[in-house]
Structure formats: structure tokens, C-alpha cells
Short mmCIF file of C-alpha atoms in Angstrom, two decimals:
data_model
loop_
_atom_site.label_atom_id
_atom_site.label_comp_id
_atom_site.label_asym_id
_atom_site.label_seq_id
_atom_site.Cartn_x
_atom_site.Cartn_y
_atom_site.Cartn_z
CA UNK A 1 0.00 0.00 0.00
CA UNK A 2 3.01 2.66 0.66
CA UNK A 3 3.97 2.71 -2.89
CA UNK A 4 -0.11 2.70 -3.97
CA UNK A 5 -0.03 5.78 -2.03
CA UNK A 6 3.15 7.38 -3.29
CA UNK A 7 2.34 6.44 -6.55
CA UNK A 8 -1.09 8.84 -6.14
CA UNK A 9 0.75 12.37 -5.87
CA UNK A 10 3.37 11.10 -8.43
CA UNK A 11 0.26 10.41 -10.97
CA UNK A 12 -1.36 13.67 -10.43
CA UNK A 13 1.25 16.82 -9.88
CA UNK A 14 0.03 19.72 -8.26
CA UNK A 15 0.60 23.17 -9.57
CA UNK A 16 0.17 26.47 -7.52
CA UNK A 17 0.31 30.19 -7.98
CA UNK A 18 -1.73 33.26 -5.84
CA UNK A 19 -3.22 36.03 -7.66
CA UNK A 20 -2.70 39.30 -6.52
CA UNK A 21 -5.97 39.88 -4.41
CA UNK A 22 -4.09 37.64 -2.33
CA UNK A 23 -6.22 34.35 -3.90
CA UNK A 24 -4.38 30.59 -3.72
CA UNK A 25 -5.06 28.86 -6.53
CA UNK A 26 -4.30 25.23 -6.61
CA UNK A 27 -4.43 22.98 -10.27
CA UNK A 28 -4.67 19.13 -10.39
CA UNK A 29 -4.30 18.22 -14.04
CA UNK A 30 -5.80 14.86 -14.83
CA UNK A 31 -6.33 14.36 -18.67
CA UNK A 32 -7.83 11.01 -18.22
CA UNK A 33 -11.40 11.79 -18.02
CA UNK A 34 -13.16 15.15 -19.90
CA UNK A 35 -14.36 15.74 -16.33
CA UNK A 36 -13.46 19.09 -14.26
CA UNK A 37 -14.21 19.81 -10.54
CA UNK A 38 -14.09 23.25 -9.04
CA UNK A 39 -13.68 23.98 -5.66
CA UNK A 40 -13.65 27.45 -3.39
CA UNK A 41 -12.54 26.35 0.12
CA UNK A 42 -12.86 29.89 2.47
CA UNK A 43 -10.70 29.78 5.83
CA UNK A 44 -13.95 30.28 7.70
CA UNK A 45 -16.12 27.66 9.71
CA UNK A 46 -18.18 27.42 12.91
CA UNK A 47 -15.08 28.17 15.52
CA UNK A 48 -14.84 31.57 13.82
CA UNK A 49 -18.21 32.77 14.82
CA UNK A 50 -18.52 35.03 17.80
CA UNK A 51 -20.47 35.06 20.46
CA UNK A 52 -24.21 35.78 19.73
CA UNK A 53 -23.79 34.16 16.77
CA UNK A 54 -23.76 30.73 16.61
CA UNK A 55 -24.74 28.77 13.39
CA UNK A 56 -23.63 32.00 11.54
CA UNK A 57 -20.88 30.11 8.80
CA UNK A 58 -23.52 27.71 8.13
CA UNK A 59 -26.40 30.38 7.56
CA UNK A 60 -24.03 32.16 5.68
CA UNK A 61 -23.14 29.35 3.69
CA UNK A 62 -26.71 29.39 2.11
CA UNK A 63 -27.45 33.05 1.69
CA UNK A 64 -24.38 31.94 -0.81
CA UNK A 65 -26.80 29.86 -2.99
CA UNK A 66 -29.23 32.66 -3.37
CA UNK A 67 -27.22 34.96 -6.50
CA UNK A 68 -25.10 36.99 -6.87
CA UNK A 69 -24.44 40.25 -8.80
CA UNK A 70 -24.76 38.82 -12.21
CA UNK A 71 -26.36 35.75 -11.43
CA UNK A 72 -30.31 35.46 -10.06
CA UNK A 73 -31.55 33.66 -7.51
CA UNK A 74 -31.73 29.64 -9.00
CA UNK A 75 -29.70 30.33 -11.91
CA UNK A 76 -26.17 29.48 -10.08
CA UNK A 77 -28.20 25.90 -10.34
CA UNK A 78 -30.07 25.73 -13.64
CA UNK A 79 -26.40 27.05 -14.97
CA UNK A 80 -23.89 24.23 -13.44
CA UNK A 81 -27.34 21.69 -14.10
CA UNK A 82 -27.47 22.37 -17.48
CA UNK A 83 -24.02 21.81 -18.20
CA UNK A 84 -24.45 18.44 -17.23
CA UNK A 85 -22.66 18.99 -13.14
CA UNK A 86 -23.55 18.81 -10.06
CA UNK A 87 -22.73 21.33 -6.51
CA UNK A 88 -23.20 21.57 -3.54
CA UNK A 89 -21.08 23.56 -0.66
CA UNK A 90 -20.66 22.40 3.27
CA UNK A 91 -19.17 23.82 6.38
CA UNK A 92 -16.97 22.84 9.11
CA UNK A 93 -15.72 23.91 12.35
CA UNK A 94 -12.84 25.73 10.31
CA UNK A 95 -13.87 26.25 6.52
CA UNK A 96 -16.66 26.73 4.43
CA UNK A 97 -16.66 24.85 0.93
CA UNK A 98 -18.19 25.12 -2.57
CA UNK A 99 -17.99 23.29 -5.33
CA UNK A 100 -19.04 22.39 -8.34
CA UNK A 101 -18.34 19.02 -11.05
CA UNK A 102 -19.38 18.99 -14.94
CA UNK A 103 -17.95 18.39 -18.10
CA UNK A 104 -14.73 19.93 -18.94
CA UNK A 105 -15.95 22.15 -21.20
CA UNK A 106 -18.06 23.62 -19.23
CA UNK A 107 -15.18 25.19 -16.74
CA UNK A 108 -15.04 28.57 -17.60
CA UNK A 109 -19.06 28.40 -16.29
CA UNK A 110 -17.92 26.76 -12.82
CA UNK A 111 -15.17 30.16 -12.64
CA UNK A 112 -17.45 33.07 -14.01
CA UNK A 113 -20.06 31.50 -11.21
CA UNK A 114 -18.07 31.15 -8.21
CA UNK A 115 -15.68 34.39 -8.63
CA UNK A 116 -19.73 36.18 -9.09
CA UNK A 117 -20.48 35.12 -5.35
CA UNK A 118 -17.10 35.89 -3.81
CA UNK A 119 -17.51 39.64 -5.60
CA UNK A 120 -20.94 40.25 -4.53
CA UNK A 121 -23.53 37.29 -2.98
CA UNK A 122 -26.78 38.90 -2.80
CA UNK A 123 -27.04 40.03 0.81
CA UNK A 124 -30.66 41.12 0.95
CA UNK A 125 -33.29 41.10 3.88
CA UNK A 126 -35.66 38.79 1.99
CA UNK A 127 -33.24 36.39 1.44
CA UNK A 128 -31.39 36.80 4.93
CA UNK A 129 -35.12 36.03 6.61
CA UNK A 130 -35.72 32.92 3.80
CA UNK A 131 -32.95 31.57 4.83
CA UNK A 132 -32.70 31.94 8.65
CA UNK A 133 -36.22 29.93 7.98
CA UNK A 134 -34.77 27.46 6.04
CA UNK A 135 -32.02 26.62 8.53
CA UNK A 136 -34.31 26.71 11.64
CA UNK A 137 -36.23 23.89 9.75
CA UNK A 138 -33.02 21.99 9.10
CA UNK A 139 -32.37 21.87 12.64
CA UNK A 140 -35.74 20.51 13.29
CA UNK A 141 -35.87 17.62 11.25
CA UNK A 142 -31.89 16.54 11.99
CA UNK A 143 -31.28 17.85 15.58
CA UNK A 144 -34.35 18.67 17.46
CA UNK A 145 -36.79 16.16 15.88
CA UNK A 146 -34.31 13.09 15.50
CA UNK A 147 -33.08 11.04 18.12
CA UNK A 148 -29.71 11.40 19.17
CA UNK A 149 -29.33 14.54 16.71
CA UNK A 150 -27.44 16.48 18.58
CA UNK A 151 -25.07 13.40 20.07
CA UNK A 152 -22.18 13.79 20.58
CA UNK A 153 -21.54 15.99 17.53
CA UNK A 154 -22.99 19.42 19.28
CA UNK A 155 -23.22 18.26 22.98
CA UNK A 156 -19.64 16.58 23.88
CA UNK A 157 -17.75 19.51 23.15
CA UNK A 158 -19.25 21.82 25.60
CA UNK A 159 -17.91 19.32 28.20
CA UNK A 160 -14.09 18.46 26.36
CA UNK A 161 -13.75 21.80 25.97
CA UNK A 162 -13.30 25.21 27.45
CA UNK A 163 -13.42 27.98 25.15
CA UNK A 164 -16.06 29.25 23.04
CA UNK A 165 -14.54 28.57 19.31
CA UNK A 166 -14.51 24.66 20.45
CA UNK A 167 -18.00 24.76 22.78
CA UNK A 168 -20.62 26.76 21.10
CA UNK A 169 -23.17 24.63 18.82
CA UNK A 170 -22.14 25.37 15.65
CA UNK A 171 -25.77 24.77 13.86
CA UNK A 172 -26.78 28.28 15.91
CA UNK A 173 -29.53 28.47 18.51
CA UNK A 174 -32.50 29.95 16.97
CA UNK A 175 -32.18 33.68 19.11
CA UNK A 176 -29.14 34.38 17.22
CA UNK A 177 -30.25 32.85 13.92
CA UNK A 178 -33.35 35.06 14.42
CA UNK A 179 -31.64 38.34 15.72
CA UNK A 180 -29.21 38.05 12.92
CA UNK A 181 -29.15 41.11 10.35
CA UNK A 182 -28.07 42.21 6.89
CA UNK A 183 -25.46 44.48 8.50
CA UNK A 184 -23.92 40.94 10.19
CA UNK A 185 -24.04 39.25 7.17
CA UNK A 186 -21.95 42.13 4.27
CA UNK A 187 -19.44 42.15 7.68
CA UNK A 188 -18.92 38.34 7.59
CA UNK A 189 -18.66 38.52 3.96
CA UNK A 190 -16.30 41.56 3.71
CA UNK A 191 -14.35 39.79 6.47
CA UNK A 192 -13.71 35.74 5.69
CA UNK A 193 -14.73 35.89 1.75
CA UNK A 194 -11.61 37.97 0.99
CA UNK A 195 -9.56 36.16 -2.14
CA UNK A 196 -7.05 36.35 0.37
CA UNK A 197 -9.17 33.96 2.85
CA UNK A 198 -9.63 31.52 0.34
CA UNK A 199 -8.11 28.54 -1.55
CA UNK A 200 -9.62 27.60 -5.75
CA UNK A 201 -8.63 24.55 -6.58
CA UNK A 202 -9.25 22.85 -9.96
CA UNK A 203 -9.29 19.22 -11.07
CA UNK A 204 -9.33 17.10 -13.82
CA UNK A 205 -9.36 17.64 -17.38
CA UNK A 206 -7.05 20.93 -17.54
CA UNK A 207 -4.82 22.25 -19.46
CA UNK A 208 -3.09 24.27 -17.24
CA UNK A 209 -1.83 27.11 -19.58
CA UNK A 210 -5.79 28.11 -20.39
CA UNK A 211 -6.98 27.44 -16.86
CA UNK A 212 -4.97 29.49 -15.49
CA UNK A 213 -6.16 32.30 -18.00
CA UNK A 214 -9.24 31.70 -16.93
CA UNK A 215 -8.79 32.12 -13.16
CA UNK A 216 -6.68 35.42 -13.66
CA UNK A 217 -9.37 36.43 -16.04
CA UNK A 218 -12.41 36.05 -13.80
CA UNK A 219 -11.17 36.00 -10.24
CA UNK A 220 -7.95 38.38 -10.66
CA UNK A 221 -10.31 42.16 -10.75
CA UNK A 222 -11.68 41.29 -7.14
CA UNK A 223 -10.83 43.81 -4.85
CA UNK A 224 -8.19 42.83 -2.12
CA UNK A 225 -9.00 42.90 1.40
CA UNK A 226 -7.72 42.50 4.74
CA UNK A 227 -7.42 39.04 5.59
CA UNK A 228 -8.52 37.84 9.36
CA UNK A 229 -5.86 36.19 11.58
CA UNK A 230 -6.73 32.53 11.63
CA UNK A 231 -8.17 31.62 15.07
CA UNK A 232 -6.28 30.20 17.98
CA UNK A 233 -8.36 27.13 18.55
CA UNK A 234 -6.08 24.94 20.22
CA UNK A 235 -6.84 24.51 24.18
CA UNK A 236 -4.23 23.10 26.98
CA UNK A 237 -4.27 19.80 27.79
CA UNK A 238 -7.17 18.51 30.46
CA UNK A 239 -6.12 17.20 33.56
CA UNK A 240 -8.97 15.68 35.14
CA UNK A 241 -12.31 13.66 34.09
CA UNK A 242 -15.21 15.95 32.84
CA UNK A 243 -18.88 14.61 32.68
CA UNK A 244 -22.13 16.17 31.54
CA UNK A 245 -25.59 14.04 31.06
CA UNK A 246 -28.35 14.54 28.25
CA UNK A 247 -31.51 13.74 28.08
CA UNK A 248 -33.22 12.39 24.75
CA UNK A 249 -37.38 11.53 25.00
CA UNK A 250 -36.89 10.35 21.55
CA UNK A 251 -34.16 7.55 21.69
CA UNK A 252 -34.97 4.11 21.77
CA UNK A 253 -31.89 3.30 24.23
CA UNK A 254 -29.22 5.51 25.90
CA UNK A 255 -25.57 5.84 24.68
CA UNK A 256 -22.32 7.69 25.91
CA UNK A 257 -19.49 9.04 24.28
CA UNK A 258 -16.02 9.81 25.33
CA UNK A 259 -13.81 11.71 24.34
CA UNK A 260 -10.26 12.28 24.34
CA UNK A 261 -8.00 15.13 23.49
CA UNK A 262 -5.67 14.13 20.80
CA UNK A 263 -2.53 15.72 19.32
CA UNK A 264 -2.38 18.79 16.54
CA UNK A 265 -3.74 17.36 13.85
CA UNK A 266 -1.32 19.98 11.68
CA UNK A 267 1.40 20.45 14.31
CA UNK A 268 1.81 17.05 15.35
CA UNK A 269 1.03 15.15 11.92
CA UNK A 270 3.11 11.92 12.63
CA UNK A 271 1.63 10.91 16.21
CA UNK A 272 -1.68 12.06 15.22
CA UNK A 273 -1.72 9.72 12.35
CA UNK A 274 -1.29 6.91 15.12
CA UNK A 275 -4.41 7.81 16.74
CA UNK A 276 -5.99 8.40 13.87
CA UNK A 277 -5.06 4.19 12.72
CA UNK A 278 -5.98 3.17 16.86
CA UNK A 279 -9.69 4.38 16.18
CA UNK A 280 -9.89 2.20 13.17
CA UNK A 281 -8.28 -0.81 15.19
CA UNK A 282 -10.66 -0.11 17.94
CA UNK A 283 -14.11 0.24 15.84
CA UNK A 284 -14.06 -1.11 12.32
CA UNK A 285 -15.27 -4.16 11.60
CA UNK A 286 -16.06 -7.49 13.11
CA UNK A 287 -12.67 -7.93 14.40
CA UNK A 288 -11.86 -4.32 16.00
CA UNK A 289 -11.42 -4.16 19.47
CA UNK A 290 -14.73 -2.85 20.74
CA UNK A 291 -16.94 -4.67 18.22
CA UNK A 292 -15.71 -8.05 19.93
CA UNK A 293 -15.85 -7.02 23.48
CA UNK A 294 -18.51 -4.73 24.15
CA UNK A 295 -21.33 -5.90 21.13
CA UNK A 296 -19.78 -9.51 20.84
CA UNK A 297 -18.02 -10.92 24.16
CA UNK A 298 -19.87 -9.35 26.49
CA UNK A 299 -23.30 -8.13 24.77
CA UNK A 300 -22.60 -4.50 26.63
CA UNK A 301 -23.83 -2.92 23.24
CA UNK A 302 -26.23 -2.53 20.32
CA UNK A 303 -23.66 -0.66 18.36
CA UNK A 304 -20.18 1.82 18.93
CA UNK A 305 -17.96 3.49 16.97
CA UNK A 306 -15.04 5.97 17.51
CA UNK A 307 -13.57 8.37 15.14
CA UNK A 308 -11.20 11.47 14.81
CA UNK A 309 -13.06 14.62 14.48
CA UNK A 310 -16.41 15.65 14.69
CA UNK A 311 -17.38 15.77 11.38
CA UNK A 312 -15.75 12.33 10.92
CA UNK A 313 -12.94 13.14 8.53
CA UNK A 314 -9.87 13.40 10.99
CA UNK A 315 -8.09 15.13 8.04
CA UNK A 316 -9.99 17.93 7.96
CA UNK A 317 -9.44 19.93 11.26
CA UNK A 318 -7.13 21.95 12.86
CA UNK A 319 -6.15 21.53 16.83
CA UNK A 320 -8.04 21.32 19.14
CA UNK A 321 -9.91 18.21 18.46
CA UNK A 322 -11.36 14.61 19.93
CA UNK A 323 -10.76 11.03 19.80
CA UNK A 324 -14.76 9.83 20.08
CA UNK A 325 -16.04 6.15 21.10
CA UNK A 326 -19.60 6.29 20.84
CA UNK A 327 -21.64 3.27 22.19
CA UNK A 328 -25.53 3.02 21.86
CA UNK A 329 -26.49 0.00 25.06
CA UNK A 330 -29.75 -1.61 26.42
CA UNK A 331 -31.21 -0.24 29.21
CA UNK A 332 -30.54 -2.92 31.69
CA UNK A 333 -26.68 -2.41 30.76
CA UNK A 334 -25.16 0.24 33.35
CA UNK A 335 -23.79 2.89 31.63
CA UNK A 336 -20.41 2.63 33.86
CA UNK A 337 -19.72 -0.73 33.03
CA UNK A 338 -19.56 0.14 29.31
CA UNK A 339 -17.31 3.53 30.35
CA UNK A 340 -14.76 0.43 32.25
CA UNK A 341 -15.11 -2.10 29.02
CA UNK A 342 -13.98 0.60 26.41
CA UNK A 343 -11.38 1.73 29.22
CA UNK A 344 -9.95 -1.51 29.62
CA UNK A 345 -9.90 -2.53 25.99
CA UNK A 346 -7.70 0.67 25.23
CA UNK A 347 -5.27 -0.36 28.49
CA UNK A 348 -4.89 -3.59 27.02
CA UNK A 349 -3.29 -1.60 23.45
CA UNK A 350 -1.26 1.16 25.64
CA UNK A 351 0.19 -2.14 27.94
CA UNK A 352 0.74 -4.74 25.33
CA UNK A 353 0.90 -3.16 22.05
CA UNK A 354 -0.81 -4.21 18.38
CA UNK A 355 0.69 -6.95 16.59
CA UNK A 356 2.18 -6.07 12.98
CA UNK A 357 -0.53 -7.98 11.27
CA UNK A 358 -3.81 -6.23 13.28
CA UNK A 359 -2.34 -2.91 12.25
CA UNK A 360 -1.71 -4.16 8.70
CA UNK A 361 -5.38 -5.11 8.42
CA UNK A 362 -6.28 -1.48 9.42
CA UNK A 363 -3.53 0.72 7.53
CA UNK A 364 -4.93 -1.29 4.01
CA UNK A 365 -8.47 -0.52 4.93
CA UNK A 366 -7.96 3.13 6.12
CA UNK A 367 -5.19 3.52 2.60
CA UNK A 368 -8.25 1.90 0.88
CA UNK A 369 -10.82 4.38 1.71
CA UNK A 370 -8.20 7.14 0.77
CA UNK A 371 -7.61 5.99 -2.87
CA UNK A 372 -10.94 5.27 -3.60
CA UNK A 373 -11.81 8.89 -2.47
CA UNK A 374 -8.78 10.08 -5.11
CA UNK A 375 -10.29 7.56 -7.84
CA UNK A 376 -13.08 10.26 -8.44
CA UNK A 377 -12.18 14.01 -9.62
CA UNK A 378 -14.09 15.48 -7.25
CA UNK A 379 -13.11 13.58 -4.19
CA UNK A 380 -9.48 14.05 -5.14
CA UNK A 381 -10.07 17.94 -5.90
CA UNK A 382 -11.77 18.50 -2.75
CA UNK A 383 -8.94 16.74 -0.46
CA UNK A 384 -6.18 18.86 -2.25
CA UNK A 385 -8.26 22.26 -1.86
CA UNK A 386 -8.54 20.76 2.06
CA UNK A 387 -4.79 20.08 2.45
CA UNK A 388 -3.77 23.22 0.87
CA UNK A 389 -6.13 25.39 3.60
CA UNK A 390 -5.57 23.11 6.61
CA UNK A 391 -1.85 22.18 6.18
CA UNK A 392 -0.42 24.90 3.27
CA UNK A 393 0.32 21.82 1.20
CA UNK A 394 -2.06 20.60 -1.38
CA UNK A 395 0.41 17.22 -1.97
CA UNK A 396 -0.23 15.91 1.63
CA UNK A 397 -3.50 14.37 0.19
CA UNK A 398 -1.95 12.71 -2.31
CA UNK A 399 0.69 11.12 0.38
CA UNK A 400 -1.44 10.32 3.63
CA UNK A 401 -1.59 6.40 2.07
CA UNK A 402 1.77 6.25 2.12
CA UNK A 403 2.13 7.74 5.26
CA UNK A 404 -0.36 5.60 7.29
CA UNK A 405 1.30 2.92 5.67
CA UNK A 406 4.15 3.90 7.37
CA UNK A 407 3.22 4.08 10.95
CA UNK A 408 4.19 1.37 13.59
CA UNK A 409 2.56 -0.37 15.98
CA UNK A 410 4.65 1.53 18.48
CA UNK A 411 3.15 4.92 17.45
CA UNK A 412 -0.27 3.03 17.56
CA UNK A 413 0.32 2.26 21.44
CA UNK A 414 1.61 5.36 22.04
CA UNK A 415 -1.54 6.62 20.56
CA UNK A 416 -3.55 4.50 23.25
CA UNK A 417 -1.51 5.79 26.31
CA UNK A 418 -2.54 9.13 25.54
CA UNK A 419 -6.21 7.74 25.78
CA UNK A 420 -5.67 8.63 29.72
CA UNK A 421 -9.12 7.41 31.96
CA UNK A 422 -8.15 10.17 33.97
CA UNK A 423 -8.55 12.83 31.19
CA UNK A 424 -11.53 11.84 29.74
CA UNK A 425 -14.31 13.54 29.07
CA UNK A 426 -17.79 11.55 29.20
CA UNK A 427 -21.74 12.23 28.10
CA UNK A 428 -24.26 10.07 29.00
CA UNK A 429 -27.67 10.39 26.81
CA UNK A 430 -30.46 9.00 28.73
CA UNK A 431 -33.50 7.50 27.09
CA UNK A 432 -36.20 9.16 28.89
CA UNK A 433 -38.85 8.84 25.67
CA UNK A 434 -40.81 5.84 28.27
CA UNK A 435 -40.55 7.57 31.45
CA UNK A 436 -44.13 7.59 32.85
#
């Protein structure tokens, strides 16, 4: 798997150059395919919102789908639709995306489009008030009217954490959605969508001569602003066991997470890659750790999982961030006795290690979910646009196979001594749905 994953970056070169609004600009030529993807990845995301208002990147996020200064509302749509393409945009807790895929004729479209929006989105009371509508509903049907919406995702880092960039729920609480105004929304824009807060990165079928006209030709007359110091999000180290309890009426059994403070995912690349590799070993499959103890063995769970990050993609975030185990149990299972099974289980890795072949299993999985996600233009363009904001180097995405191929199961235990029982942080959901 090492050289599958060296081979990757080798296959498809990366190319860079910044305009002089201050805009990085990252190409991926891939002639293999007449396929193009398009991506705008701004340096802002939920931990940049200030107090009062929460859910602000994400509401912000789709006042961006409602036109622009030469494009109506809709037409950003019927435009990349009727090329043939699809889009979409997302955001995280430290950047907002967009992006669009079509034909690769069809890329001077994707360019005119986005570099329309980062000029001059359509800011506008009507569609500031449609909006904060339309986001209030999408927190009622996935958060408020799901069970276990809002676990662990938006309630375990109020406990693991201390300040407000890694505490505050980052879908918004409906007072500051609602008391949100046009004058907060042109400052947010004039602020994060600078050129200069933002990577382009293109994909695909390029020639990168032409593309590069193209950029310079549509994005290069937007006006230069000051760019926003990126956010200091890390936290120190905890020192003792934190614990918080929620209550859901609309689960069908109670669950708790822990979490885990884990090393700068930038900073500290090389150990974090060993946690990231001891949450596969623990979770995936029928023969990780906690699927054979605590579901299997012992019949403590109906289902658990842990993960890096809280959006799930441990490559994607800056410090500070969480090692998660997540386990959904019956009733009649104590919720402490699950807390000492997944506590014991990770004593066992930090005390006796992981034998070459366990960790070979889960490095050609984990390198296996990586190349597949290069194997499609889009997936590949979006993890270079990622790498390049996150990390300042596009290439990294193209050599994280190799890389996890490359860690040892000493790095893996070392991982699992930092998974201290003393430093945890816990959340127990409660099923209270059949309470009388």
C-alpha cells in the first residue's frame, strides 16, 4: 500500500500560484477523463463565529446559494445543471466549501459563477429572513426532531472543551439565527470571503496554460481585502475527568461518548496519524477491538464506533480536536460498566501493544478508503483544496496512504496511552422517551 499511495501524488502533480488579491489557486491536471471539478474552500467555519452568533458560517453558507451580482436567484443551479454537473457547498468547524463538477468544457461556467459570489452574494433582507427559515427547519428535522441529533456531535464539546470557538453549537440556537441582520451578514462577507481567505482549486481535465487564463481572467479584478488572523483554537491539555448528562425523549436506548483530546492534527502530523489508525483498530469491523468485546463478548452494546473529528474526517481539522467512542447499550446495561469495558480494551493496546498484522489489516483498509476517495475528480479535488487550507500543502493528500502505511505499531500504542481514563471527558444520553 506505501507505494499505492506514493504512486497517487506522483500520478497527479500539483501546480500552484496566488493572484494578486491575495487568492491561492491550486491545479490538479488529470487528462484522463473530460471531467473538471471546481472547488472554493474559504478559511472560515463554525469556531470563527462570535459570540451571539452561533450557526452564523452555516447560515451564511446558504445566503451563498441565493445569486449573486450577475447571477439570479436559482440560476447558479439551472447554470452548473445544465451543463451536465452537479454542486453543492458544506461547512466545518474551520472552513466553508463550494464546489461544483461537470464536463470539462463547461469550466469557464464553474469560474465566471463562483468568482460572481465571492464579488458580490446577494445580501438582501428577503433572502437573509428565507434563509434563517430554512435553517431553523433543518435543525428541526436533523437535531431537534431526531433522536440522538445532537449526540455527541454538538453536545460533547461543551464538556471536552473550554473555550467558546470549540464549545458553542455550531448549527446556531435559533435567538441568534433570528436576531441576525443584513449588516452581520456584508461584515462576515467583507471579512472571511476575501480572495485572500480563500483557496480555488481545480481538477481534472485541464490544461493548465488556459486554466490558469481563466482564473486570472475572472477572479484576478476582485478587490483585495484585509485578511482575518486565523483563530487560535487549540486549548491546553485537560487534567482531570469531565462529565455532563443529556436527556433524549426520543431515543430508543441511551448511549455515551467519550472523548479524548488528541494531538495537533497539523502540528503534530506523525503521532496524530497513530491515533488516527488506533480508532480504526478499535471500531471497524467485526474484528476491531470494541466490536468483539462490548457488542460480541460481552453483549454490553447494540452498536459503537469511535472516530477522529467531529465531522468524521480526521483530516480535515485543525487543533483542538477529539478522539470519540460512541456506544448506543440496552437499558438494563449500566452505563459505567460500558465507560470500564472501552477503558480496559484501550489499556490492554497502551500495555501490550498491536501486533504487525492487526495494524496491517487497518492501515490497508484506512489507505483503501483514501484511494478510492482520489479515484473520483471530485473527491481528489476536494482533499487537495482541504490540504492546501488546513496544512499549506495541497500534496499531503496525495501522500497520507503512504504515510499511514508507514506508521508502527509503536506509534499506535503510544496513541492508546494518551487515551488517559483520567482525562476523559464523558456524556451520557439517557433515554427518557418511556418515562411515565
Amino acid at each position: 500500500m506505501t507505494a499505492a499511495g506514493a504512486d497517487l501524488t506522483l500520478r497527479h502533480p500539483v501546480e500552484r500560484f496566488r493572484l494578486e488579491n491575495g487568492l491561492r489557486v491550486v491545479l490538479a491536471p488529470d487528462r484522463s477523463v473530460p471531467v473538471v471539478a471546481v472547488t472554493v474552500s474559504y478559511d472560515v467555519g463554525m469556531r470563527n463565529e462570535p459570540q451571539g452568533r452561533t450557526g452564523f458560517a452555516h447560515l451564511f453558507e446558504h445566503l451563498m446559494f441565493q445569486g449573486s451580482a450577475n447571477v439570479p436567484k436559482m440560476e447558479h443551479a439551472r447554470l452548473v445543471q445544465a451543463a451536465g454537473g452537479t454542486f453543492n457547498g458544506s461547512t466545518h468547524q474551520d472552513y466553508t466549501n463550494y464546489y461544483e463538477a461537470l464536463p470539462a468544457e463547461a469550466l469557464e461556467r464553474a469560474l465566471f459563477l463562483e468568482a460572481d459570489r465571492m464579488a458580490a452574494p446577494a445580501i438582501t433582507e428577503e433572502n437573509l429572513r428565507n434563509q434563517i427559515d430554512v435553517v431553523k427547519e433543518e435543525i428541526r428535522v436533523n437535531v431537534l426532531n431526531r433522536p440522538y441529533g445532537a449526540f455527541p456531535w454538538l453536545q460533547l464539546p461543551a464538556i471536552a472543551f473550554e473555550s467558546f470557538a470549540n464549545t458553542h453549537d455550531g448549527y446556531g440556537s435559533f435567538v441568534d439565527l433570528e436576531s441576525s441582520t443584513v449588516d452581520d451578514a456584508a461584515d462576515f462577507s467583507h471579512r472571511y470571503y476575501a480572495p485572500g481567505n480563500a483557496v480555488l482549486c481545480l481538477g481534472g481535465d485541464l490544461d493548465v496554460a488556459e486554466a490558469e487564463r481563466l482564473v486570472r481572467r475572472w477572479f484576478g479584478p476582485i478587490t483585495a481585502r484585509e485578511v482575518p488572523p486565523t483563530p487560535p483554537t487549540g486549548e491546553p491539555s485537560p487534567t482531570t475527568v469531565r462529565s455532563g448528562v443529556v436527556e433524549d425523549p426520543l431515543a430508543p436506548a441511551p448511549a455515551v461518548a467519550l472523548g479524548w483530546r488528541v494531538p495537533d492534527p497539523v502540528g503534530d502530523l506523525d503521532f496524530y496519524l497513530g491515533t488516527v489508525l488506533l480508532a480504526e483498530l478499535l471500531s471497524e469491523g467485526d474484528a476491531s477491538r470494541l466490536e468483539r468485546r462490548l457488542v460480541h463478548d460481552d453483549q454490553l452494546a447494540i452498536a459503537q464506533s469511535s472516530y477522529v473529528g467531529l465531522f468524521g474526517d480526521p483530516f480535515d481539522v485543525r487543533d483542538a480536536t477529539l478522539l470519540t467512542t460512541q456506544v448506543h447499550h440496552p437499558a438494563s446495561v449500566p452505563t459505567e460498566k460500558v465507560i470500564t469495558a472501552v477503558h480496559e480494551e484501550i489499556g490492554r493496546i497502551a500495555e501490550d501493544g498491536v501486533g504487525a498484522d492487526e495494524l496491517a489489516r487497518v492501515q490497508a483498509r484506512t489507505e483503501a478508503q483514501l484511494l478510492r476517495q482520489a479515484d473520483s475528480v471530485l473527491g481528489r479535488t476536494l482533499a487537495f483544496a482541504n490540504a492546501e487550507l488546513i496544512h499549506g500543502r495541497a500534496e499531503l493528500a496525495g501522500e497520507l496512504a503512504a504515510r499511514l502505511a508507514a506508521v508502527t505499531p509503536e506509534q499506535v500504542r503510544t496513541a492508546a496511552r494518551g487515551l488517559d481514563p483520567g482525562t476523559v471527558a464523558v456524556l451520557e444520553l439517557r433515554a427518557t422517551g418511556g418515562r411515565r
